[in-house]
Coordinates of N, CA and C in Angstrom, one line a residue:
X21 N 0.6 -1.1 -0.1 CA 0.2 0.0 0.0 C 1.0 1.1 0.2
X22 N 0.8 2.1 -0.9 CA 1.6 3.2 -1.2 C 1.8 4.3 0.3
X23 N 2.6 4.7 0.8 CA 2.8 5.5 1.8 C 2.1 7.0 1.6
X24 N 1.9 7.4 0.7 CA 1.4 8.6 0.2 C -0.1 8.8 0.2
X25 N -0.8 7.7 0.1 CA -2.4 7.5 0.0 C -2.7 7.0 1.6
X26 N -1.7 7.0 2.7 CA -2.5 6.8 4.0 C -2.0 7.6 5.4
X27 N -2.4 7.6 6.5 CA -1.9 8.0 7.3 C -0.7 7.7 7.6
X28 N 0.3 8.5 8.1 CA 1.1 7.5 8.7 C 1.0 6.9 9.9
X29 N 2.0 5.7 10.1 CA 1.5 4.7 10.8 C 0.2 4.0 10.9
X30 N -0.7 4.2 10.0 CA -1.6 3.2 9.9 C -1.4 2.4 8.6
X31 N -2.5 0.8 9.0 CA -2.1 0.0 8.0 C -3.0 -0.8 8.4
X32 N -3.5 -1.6 7.2 CA -4.5 -2.8 7.5 C -4.2 -3.9 8.4
X33 N -3.0 -4.1 8.7 CA -2.6 -5.1 9.7 C -3.5 -6.6 9.3
X34 N -4.1 -6.9 10.7 CA -5.2 -8.1 10.3 C -6.2 -8.0 10.1
X35 N -6.7 -6.6 9.9 CA -7.9 -6.2 9.4 C -8.5 -6.6 8.0
X36 N -9.4 -7.1 7.9 CA -9.9 -7.6 6.6 C -11.5 -7.0 6.4
X37 N -12.1 -6.6 7.3 CA -13.3 -6.0 7.6 C -13.8 -5.5 5.8
X38 N -13.1 -4.9 5.2 CA -13.5 -4.6 4.2 C -14.1 -5.6 2.9
X39 N -13.2 -6.8 3.4 CA -13.5 -7.5 1.9 C -14.7 -8.8 2.5
X40 N -15.6 -8.1 4.1 CA -16.9 -8.4 4.3 C -18.2 -7.8 3.8
X41 N -17.8 -6.3 4.3 CA -18.9 -5.5 4.3 C -19.2 -4.6 3.0
X42 N -18.1 -4.7 2.1 CA -18.4 -3.7 0.8 C -18.4 -5.2 0.1
X43 N -19.1 -4.3 -1.4 CA -19.8 -5.1 -2.2 C -18.3 -4.7 -3.6
X44 N -18.1 -6.0 -4.4 CA -16.8 -6.3 -5.3 C -17.5 -6.5 -6.5
X45 N -17.9 -5.5 -7.5 CA -18.8 -5.7 -8.6 C -17.7 -6.9 -9.1
X46 N -16.4 -7.2 -10.0 CA -15.8 -7.8 -10.6 C -15.9 -9.1 -9.9
X47 N -16.4 -9.2 -8.8 CA -16.5 -10.8 -8.1 C -17.6 -10.8 -7.8
X48 N -18.7 -10.2 -8.0 CA -20.0 -10.6 -8.0 C -20.5 -10.5 -6.5
X49 N -19.3 -10.4 -5.4 CA -19.5 -10.9 -4.2 C -20.3 -9.2 -3.7
X50 N -21.5 -9.9 -2.8 CA -22.6 -8.8 -2.2 C -21.9 -8.2 -1.2
X51 N -22.4 -7.3 -0.4 CA -22.4 -6.5 0.8 C -22.6 -7.3 1.8
X52 N -21.6 -7.6 3.1 CA -21.9 -8.2 4.2 C -21.8 -9.6 4.2
X53 N -21.0 -10.2 3.0 CA -20.7 -11.6 2.7 C -19.3 -11.7 2.7
X54 N -18.6 -12.7 3.0 CA -17.2 -12.1 3.1 C -16.4 -12.9 1.5
X55 N -15.6 -12.3 1.4 CA -15.1 -12.5 0.1 C -14.6 -13.6 0.0
X56 N -14.8 -14.7 -1.1 CA -14.0 -16.3 -1.3 C -13.0 -16.1 -1.2
X57 N -12.4 -14.9 -1.1 CA -11.0 -15.2 -1.5 C -10.2 -14.6 -0.4
X58 N -10.7 -14.2 0.8 CA -10.1 -13.2 1.9 C -10.1 -14.4 2.9
X59 N -8.8 -14.5 3.6 CA -8.8 -15.4 4.8 C -9.1 -14.4 6.0
X60 N -10.2 -14.7 6.7 CA -10.5 -13.5 7.6 C -9.1 -13.1 8.8
X61 N -8.9 -11.9 8.9 CA -7.7 -11.7 9.9 C -6.2 -12.0 9.8
X62 N -6.3 -12.5 8.0 CA -4.9 -12.8 7.4 C -4.8 -11.8 6.1
X63 N -5.7 -11.8 5.3 CA -5.6 -10.9 4.2 C -5.8 -12.0 2.6
X64 N -5.8 -11.3 1.6 CA -6.1 -11.7 0.1 C -5.8 -12.8 -0.2
X65 N -6.3 -13.8 -0.4 CA -5.5 -15.0 -0.8 C -5.0 -14.7 -2.3
X66 N -5.8 -13.7 -3.2 CA -5.3 -13.3 -4.6 C -4.3 -11.8 -4.7
X67 N -4.2 -11.7 -3.7 CA -3.6 -10.5 -3.5 C -3.0 -9.6 -4.9
X68 N -2.1 -10.7 -5.4 CA -1.5 -10.1 -6.6 C -2.4 -9.9 -7.6
X69 N -3.2 -10.8 -8.1 CA -4.0 -10.6 -9.1 C -5.5 -10.5 -8.3
X70 N -5.8 -9.5 -7.3 CA -7.2 -9.1 -6.8 C -7.5 -8.0 -7.5
X71 N -8.8 -7.7 -8.1 CA -9.5 -6.9 -8.4 C -8.9 -5.2 -8.6
X72 N -9.1 -4.3 -9.6 CA -8.6 -3.1 -9.7 C -9.2 -2.7 -8.6
X73 N -10.6 -2.6 -8.4 CA -11.4 -2.1 -7.3 C -10.9 -2.3 -6.0
X74 N -10.6 -3.1 -5.4 CA -10.0 -3.8 -4.6 C -9.0 -3.2 -4.1
X75 N -7.7 -3.0 -5.3 CA -6.5 -2.8 -5.6 C -6.5 -0.9 -5.1
X76 N -7.4 0.1 -5.6 CA -7.7 1.4 -5.5 C -8.1 1.8 -4.1
X77 N -8.9 0.7 -3.0 CA -9.6 1.0 -2.1 C -8.7 1.1 -0.8
X78 N -9.3 2.3 -0.2 CA -8.6 2.8 1.2 C -9.9 3.3 1.7
X79 N -10.0 2.5 2.9 CA -10.6 3.4 3.7 C -10.4 4.7 4.6
X80 N -11.7 4.8 5.0 CA -11.3 6.5 5.5 C -10.2 5.9 7.0
X81 N -10.6 5.1 7.4 CA -9.6 5.1 8.8 C -8.1 5.0 8.1
X82 N -7.5 4.4 7.0 CA -6.4 4.5 6.5 C -5.9 5.7 5.9
X83 N -7.2 6.7 5.3 CA -6.7 7.5 4.8 C -7.2 8.8 4.9
X84 N -8.0 8.9 6.1 CA -8.3 10.3 6.8 C -7.7 10.7 7.8
X85 N -6.8 11.6 7.9 CA -6.0 11.9 9.5 C -7.3 12.2 10.5
X86 N -8.2 12.9 10.1 CA -9.2 13.5 11.0 C -9.9 12.1 11.4
X87 N -9.8 11.0 11.2 CA -10.4 9.8 12.0 C -9.3 9.3 13.2
X88 N -10.1 9.2 14.2 CA -9.5 8.8 15.4 C -9.1 7.5 15.4
X89 N -8.1 6.8 16.1 CA -7.9 5.5 15.6 C -8.8 4.4 16.3
X90 N -10.1 4.8 17.2 CA -10.7 4.1 17.4 C -11.6 3.7 16.3
X91 N -11.7 4.0 15.0 CA -12.1 4.1 14.0 C -11.9 2.3 13.3
X92 N -10.5 2.3 13.7 CA -10.2 1.2 13.3 C -11.1 0.0 12.9
X93 N -11.1 -0.3 11.6 CA -12.3 -1.5 11.5 C -12.5 -2.8 11.9
X94 N -11.2 -3.1 12.1 CA -11.6 -4.5 13.2 C -11.9 -4.4 14.7
X95 N -12.1 -3.0 15.4 CA -12.0 -2.9 16.7 C -13.4 -2.4 16.1
X96 N -13.7 -1.3 15.4 CA -15.2 -0.5 15.7 C -16.0 -1.0 14.7
X97 N -16.2 -2.7 14.1 CA -17.1 -3.2 13.0 C -17.8 -2.2 12.0
X98 N -16.7 -1.0 11.4 CA -17.1 -0.3 10.6 C -16.1 0.4 9.8
X99 N -16.5 0.3 8.6 CA -16.0 0.5 7.6 C -16.4 1.5 6.7
X100 N -15.8 2.5 7.1 CA -16.0 4.1 6.4 C -15.2 4.6 5.1
X101 N -16.4 5.1 4.4 CA -15.8 5.3 2.9 C -16.3 6.7 2.1
X102 N -15.7 7.4 1.1 CA -16.3 7.9 0.6 C -16.7 7.7 -0.7
X103 N -18.2 8.1 -0.9 CA -18.9 7.5 -2.3 C -19.3 8.7 -3.2
X104 N -19.6 8.3 -4.2 CA -20.3 9.0 -5.4 C -19.4 10.4 -5.2
X105 N -18.1 10.5 -5.5 CA -17.5 11.5 -5.6 C -17.3 12.5 -4.6
X106 N -17.2 11.8 -4.0 CA -17.3 12.7 -2.1 C -18.5 13.4 -2.3
X107 N -19.7 12.8 -2.7 CA -20.7 13.5 -2.1 C -21.2 12.6 -1.2
X108 N -20.7 11.7 -0.7 CA -21.8 10.7 0.7 C -20.5 10.1 1.2
X109 N -20.8 10.2 2.7 CA -20.4 9.3 3.5 C -20.8 8.4 3.9
X110 N -20.3 6.8 3.4 CA -21.2 5.7 3.7 C -20.3 4.8 5.1
X111 N -20.7 4.6 5.7 CA -20.7 3.7 6.9 C -21.2 2.6 7.3
X112 N -20.2 1.6 6.4 CA -20.8 -0.1 6.4 C -20.4 -0.6 7.7
X113 N -21.6 -1.6 7.9 CA -21.4 -1.7 9.3 C -21.1 -3.5 9.4
X114 N -20.3 -3.9 10.2 CA -20.5 -5.3 10.1 C -22.1 -6.3 10.1
X115 N -22.5 -6.8 9.7 CA -23.7 -7.5 9.9 C -24.1 -8.4 11.4
X116 N -22.5 -8.3 11.8 CA -22.5 -9.4 12.6 C -22.7 -8.7 14.1
X117 N -22.5 -7.1 13.6 CA -22.7 -5.8 14.8 C -23.3 -5.3 14.3
X118 N -24.4 -5.7 13.9 CA -25.5 -4.3 13.2 C -25.8 -3.3 14.4
X119 N -25.6 -3.1 15.4 CA -25.8 -1.7 16.3 C -24.4 -1.0 16.4
X120 N -23.4 -1.5 16.2 CA -22.1 -1.0 16.3 C -21.9 0.8 15.9
X121 N -22.4 1.0 15.1 CA -22.6 2.4 14.1 C -23.4 3.4 16.0
X122 N -24.8 3.0 16.6 CA -24.9 3.2 17.6 C -24.2 3.7 18.8
X123 N -23.1 2.9 19.1 CA -22.4 2.9 19.9 C -21.7 4.3 20.2
X124 N -20.9 4.7 21.2 CA -20.1 6.2 21.5 C -18.8 5.6 21.0
X125 N -18.0 6.3 20.6 CA -18.2 8.1 20.5 C -18.6 7.9 18.7
X126 N -18.7 6.7 18.1 CA -19.2 6.5 16.6 C -20.4 7.8 16.5
X127 N -21.7 7.4 17.2 CA -23.0 7.8 17.2 C -22.7 9.3 16.9
X128 N -22.3 9.9 17.8 CA -22.1 11.3 17.9 C -21.3 11.7 17.0
X129 N -20.4 11.1 16.5 CA -19.2 11.5 15.4 C -20.2 11.3 13.9
X130 N -20.7 10.3 13.9 CA -21.6 10.2 12.4 C -22.9 11.3 12.5
X131 N -23.3 11.5 13.6 CA -24.3 12.7 13.4 C -23.8 14.1 13.1
X132 N -22.5 14.5 13.7 CA -21.8 15.6 13.4 C -21.3 15.7 12.0
X133 N -21.1 14.4 11.6 CA -20.8 14.4 10.0 C -22.1 14.6 9.3
X134 N -23.0 14.2 9.5 CA -24.6 14.7 9.0 C -24.4 16.5 9.0
X135 N -24.2 16.9 9.9 CA -24.7 18.3 9.9 C -23.4 19.4 9.3
X136 N -22.1 18.6 9.0 CA -21.4 19.0 7.9 C -21.5 18.7 6.7
X137 N -22.4 17.3 6.8 CA -22.6 16.8 4.9 C -23.7 18.1 4.4
X138 N -24.9 17.9 5.5 CA -25.8 18.9 4.9 C -25.5 20.0 4.8
X139 N -24.6 21.0 5.1 CA -24.1 22.1 5.0 C -23.5 22.0 3.6
X140 N -23.0 21.1 3.2 CA -22.4 21.0 1.8 C -23.3 20.4 0.7
X141 N -24.6 20.0 1.3 CA -25.8 19.3 0.7 C -25.7 18.3 0.1
X142 N -24.7 17.3 1.0 CA -24.4 15.7 0.8 C -24.7 15.1 1.7
X143 N -24.8 13.8 1.6 CA -25.0 12.9 2.2 C -24.3 11.6 2.9
X144 N -25.1 11.5 4.4 CA -24.1 10.3 5.6 C -25.1 9.3 5.2
X145 N -24.8 8.1 5.0 CA -25.7 6.7 5.1 C -25.2 5.7 5.8
X146 N -25.6 4.9 6.3 CA -25.1 3.5 7.2 C -25.7 3.0 6.7
X147 N -24.8 1.7 6.2 CA -25.2 0.2 5.5 C -25.1 -0.7 6.2
X148 N -25.8 -1.6 6.6 CA -25.9 -3.2 7.4 C -26.3 -3.8 6.0
X149 N -25.2 -4.6 5.8 CA -25.5 -5.2 3.9 C -26.1 -4.4 3.3
X150 N -27.5 -4.7 2.2 CA -27.9 -4.1 1.7 C -29.0 -2.8 2.3
X151 N -29.3 -3.1 3.4 CA -30.3 -1.9 4.3 C -29.6 -0.6 4.7
X152 N -30.0 0.6 3.9 CA -29.4 2.1 4.0 C -30.2 2.6 5.6
X153 N -29.5 3.5 6.2 CA -29.9 4.4 7.1 C -29.2 6.0 7.0
X154 N -30.3 6.5 6.3 CA -29.8 7.8 6.4 C -29.5 8.5 7.5
X155 N -28.8 9.4 7.8 CA -28.6 9.9 9.1 C -28.5 11.7 8.8
X156 N -29.3 12.1 9.2 CA -29.9 13.4 9.6 C -29.7 14.2 10.9
X157 N -29.1 15.5 10.7 CA -29.2 15.6 12.3 C -30.1 15.8 13.1
X158 N -31.6 15.5 12.9 CA -32.1 15.8 13.8 C -32.9 13.9 13.9
X159 N -32.7 13.1 13.0 CA -33.1 12.1 12.8 C -32.6 10.8 11.9
X160 N -33.0 10.0 12.5 CA -32.2 8.5 11.3 C -33.4 7.9 10.4
X161 N -33.0 8.0 9.2 CA -34.3 7.1 8.4 C -34.1 6.3 7.7
X162 N -34.2 5.2 8.5 CA -33.8 3.9 7.8 C -35.0 3.7 6.5
X163 N -34.2 3.4 5.2 CA -34.9 2.8 4.2 C -35.1 1.5 4.0
X164 N -34.5 0.6 4.7 CA -34.3 -0.9 4.3 C -34.0 -1.2 3.2
X165 N -34.0 -2.5 2.4 CA -32.6 -2.8 1.5 C -33.1 -1.8 0.4
X166 N -32.0 -1.5 0.4 CA -32.1 -0.5 -1.5 C -31.3 -1.4 -2.5
X167 N -32.4 -1.5 -3.3 CA -32.2 -2.4 -4.5 C -31.3 -1.7 -5.6
X168 N -30.8 -2.3 -6.5 CA -29.8 -2.1 -7.2 C -30.6 -0.9 -7.9
X169 N -31.7 -1.2 -8.7 CA -32.3 -0.5 -9.2 C -32.8 0.9 -8.6
X170 N -32.1 1.0 -7.1 CA -33.1 2.3 -6.8 C -31.9 3.3 -6.2
X171 N -32.0 4.4 -5.9 CA -31.3 5.2 -5.5 C -31.6 6.0 -4.2
X172 N -30.9 6.1 -3.4 CA -31.1 7.3 -2.1 C -30.9 8.4 -2.3
X173 N -32.0 9.3 -1.8 CA -32.3 10.6 -2.2 C -32.4 11.2 -1.0
X174 N -31.8 12.8 -0.9 CA -32.2 13.7 0.1 C -32.5 14.6 -0.5
X175 N -33.7 15.1 0.2 CA -34.5 16.0 -0.3 C -34.9 17.3 0.5
X176 N -34.7 18.4 -0.2 CA -35.3 19.6 0.9 C -36.3 19.7 0.4
X177 N -37.5 19.9 1.3 CA -38.8 19.8 0.9 C -39.5 21.2 1.9
X178 N -40.1 21.9 0.6 CA -40.4 23.5 1.4 C -41.9 23.3 1.7
X179 N -42.4 23.9 2.5 CA -43.9 23.8 3.0 C -43.8 25.1 3.7
X180 N -45.5 25.6 3.7 CA -45.7 26.5 4.7 C -45.2 26.6 6.1
X181 N -44.5 25.7 6.5 CA -44.2 25.4 8.1 C -42.4 25.6 7.8
X182 N -41.9 25.8 6.8 CA -40.4 25.6 6.9 C -40.3 24.9 6.0
X183 N -38.5 24.4 5.9 CA -37.9 23.5 5.5 C -37.4 22.6 5.9
X184 N -37.5 21.6 5.0 CA -37.2 19.9 6.1 C -37.0 19.2 5.3
X185 N -35.4 18.4 5.9 CA -35.0 17.7 5.0 C -35.2 16.3 5.1
X186 N -35.7 15.5 3.8 CA -36.2 14.0 4.0 C -35.4 13.2 3.0
X187 N -35.4 11.7 3.7 CA -34.7 10.7 2.9 C -35.6 9.8 2.5
X188 N -35.5 9.4 0.9 CA -35.9 8.8 0.7 C -35.3 7.7 -0.5
X189 N -36.2 6.6 -1.0 CA -35.3 5.6 -2.1 C -36.7 6.2 -3.1
X190 N -35.9 6.1 -4.6 CA -36.5 6.3 -5.8 C -36.0 5.1 -6.6
X191 N -36.8 5.3 -8.0 CA -36.3 4.1 -8.9 C -35.2 4.9 -9.6
X192 N -34.4 4.3 -10.2 CA -33.4 5.1 -10.6 C -33.8 5.9 -12.1
X193 N -35.0 5.3 -12.6 CA -35.4 6.3 -13.8 C -36.4 6.9 -13.4
X194 N -36.7 7.1 -12.1 CA -37.8 8.2 -11.6 C -37.5 9.8 -12.1
X195 N -38.5 10.1 -13.0 CA -38.0 10.9 -14.0 C -37.6 12.5 -12.7
X196 N -38.0 12.6 -11.5 CA -37.8 13.7 -10.3 C -36.0 14.0 -10.2
X197 N -35.5 12.4 -10.6 CA -34.2 12.8 -10.1 C -33.3 12.5 -11.1
X198 N -33.9 12.5 -12.6 CA -33.1 12.2 -13.9 C -32.0 13.2 -13.9
X199 N -31.1 13.0 -14.7 CA -29.6 13.9 -14.5 C -29.2 14.7 -13.0
X200 N -29.7 14.4 -12.1 CA -29.1 14.8 -10.7 C -27.6 14.1 -10.9
X201 N -27.1 14.7 -9.8 CA -25.9 14.3 -8.9 C -26.1 13.5 -8.0
X202 N -25.9 12.4 -8.1 CA -25.9 11.1 -6.9 C -25.6 11.7 -5.6
X203 N -26.2 11.7 -4.5 CA -25.4 11.5 -3.1 C -25.5 13.6 -2.8
X204 N -26.3 13.9 -3.8 CA -26.6 16.0 -3.3 C -27.9 15.8 -3.0
X205 N -27.9 16.7 -2.1 CA -29.6 17.2 -1.5 C -30.3 17.6 -2.8
X206 N -31.3 17.5 -2.9 CA -32.0 17.7 -4.0 C -33.6 18.9 -3.2
X207 N -34.3 19.9 -4.5 CA -35.2 20.4 -3.3 C -36.4 20.1 -4.4
X208 N -37.2 19.7 -3.8 CA -38.7 19.3 -4.0 C -39.8 20.1 -3.8

């Protein structure tokens, strides 16, 4: 792993949680299931021939200096990643510990990220397998399972009583989101 892409002093070591919680398209590996090529706690058995998707992956713990050491995935049971060209922070949770993201100090930090994300009109989403929970500053919205033909949408809804942020899932071909950049808050 190149040193210029990682925070000094951080390494995967015996952590292989990304090989469980993330999908790998090239291998048709779904979220929340161990990769067939992973030896848990040791590493990838096809490391030298691993997919480009794996080769280019760096979790937030490895690459974001602002993340404390308590976010080490093997210990926290959480893999944090930037998705959709930086428009979404996704917290992928080990399905064996589905409530790990609600523990402290993680939950408070995730809530803080949601405040910052909303200021930039972006999203924070917690993923437990294919189940998605959008984290908003004032509440968490459990969208349930998000199918491959669905998109997570965060929208600013205006009414007489004021502005409210809503989270929903829509079909990818829904005309209300046609041509819109994924992960960005929309106005309906």
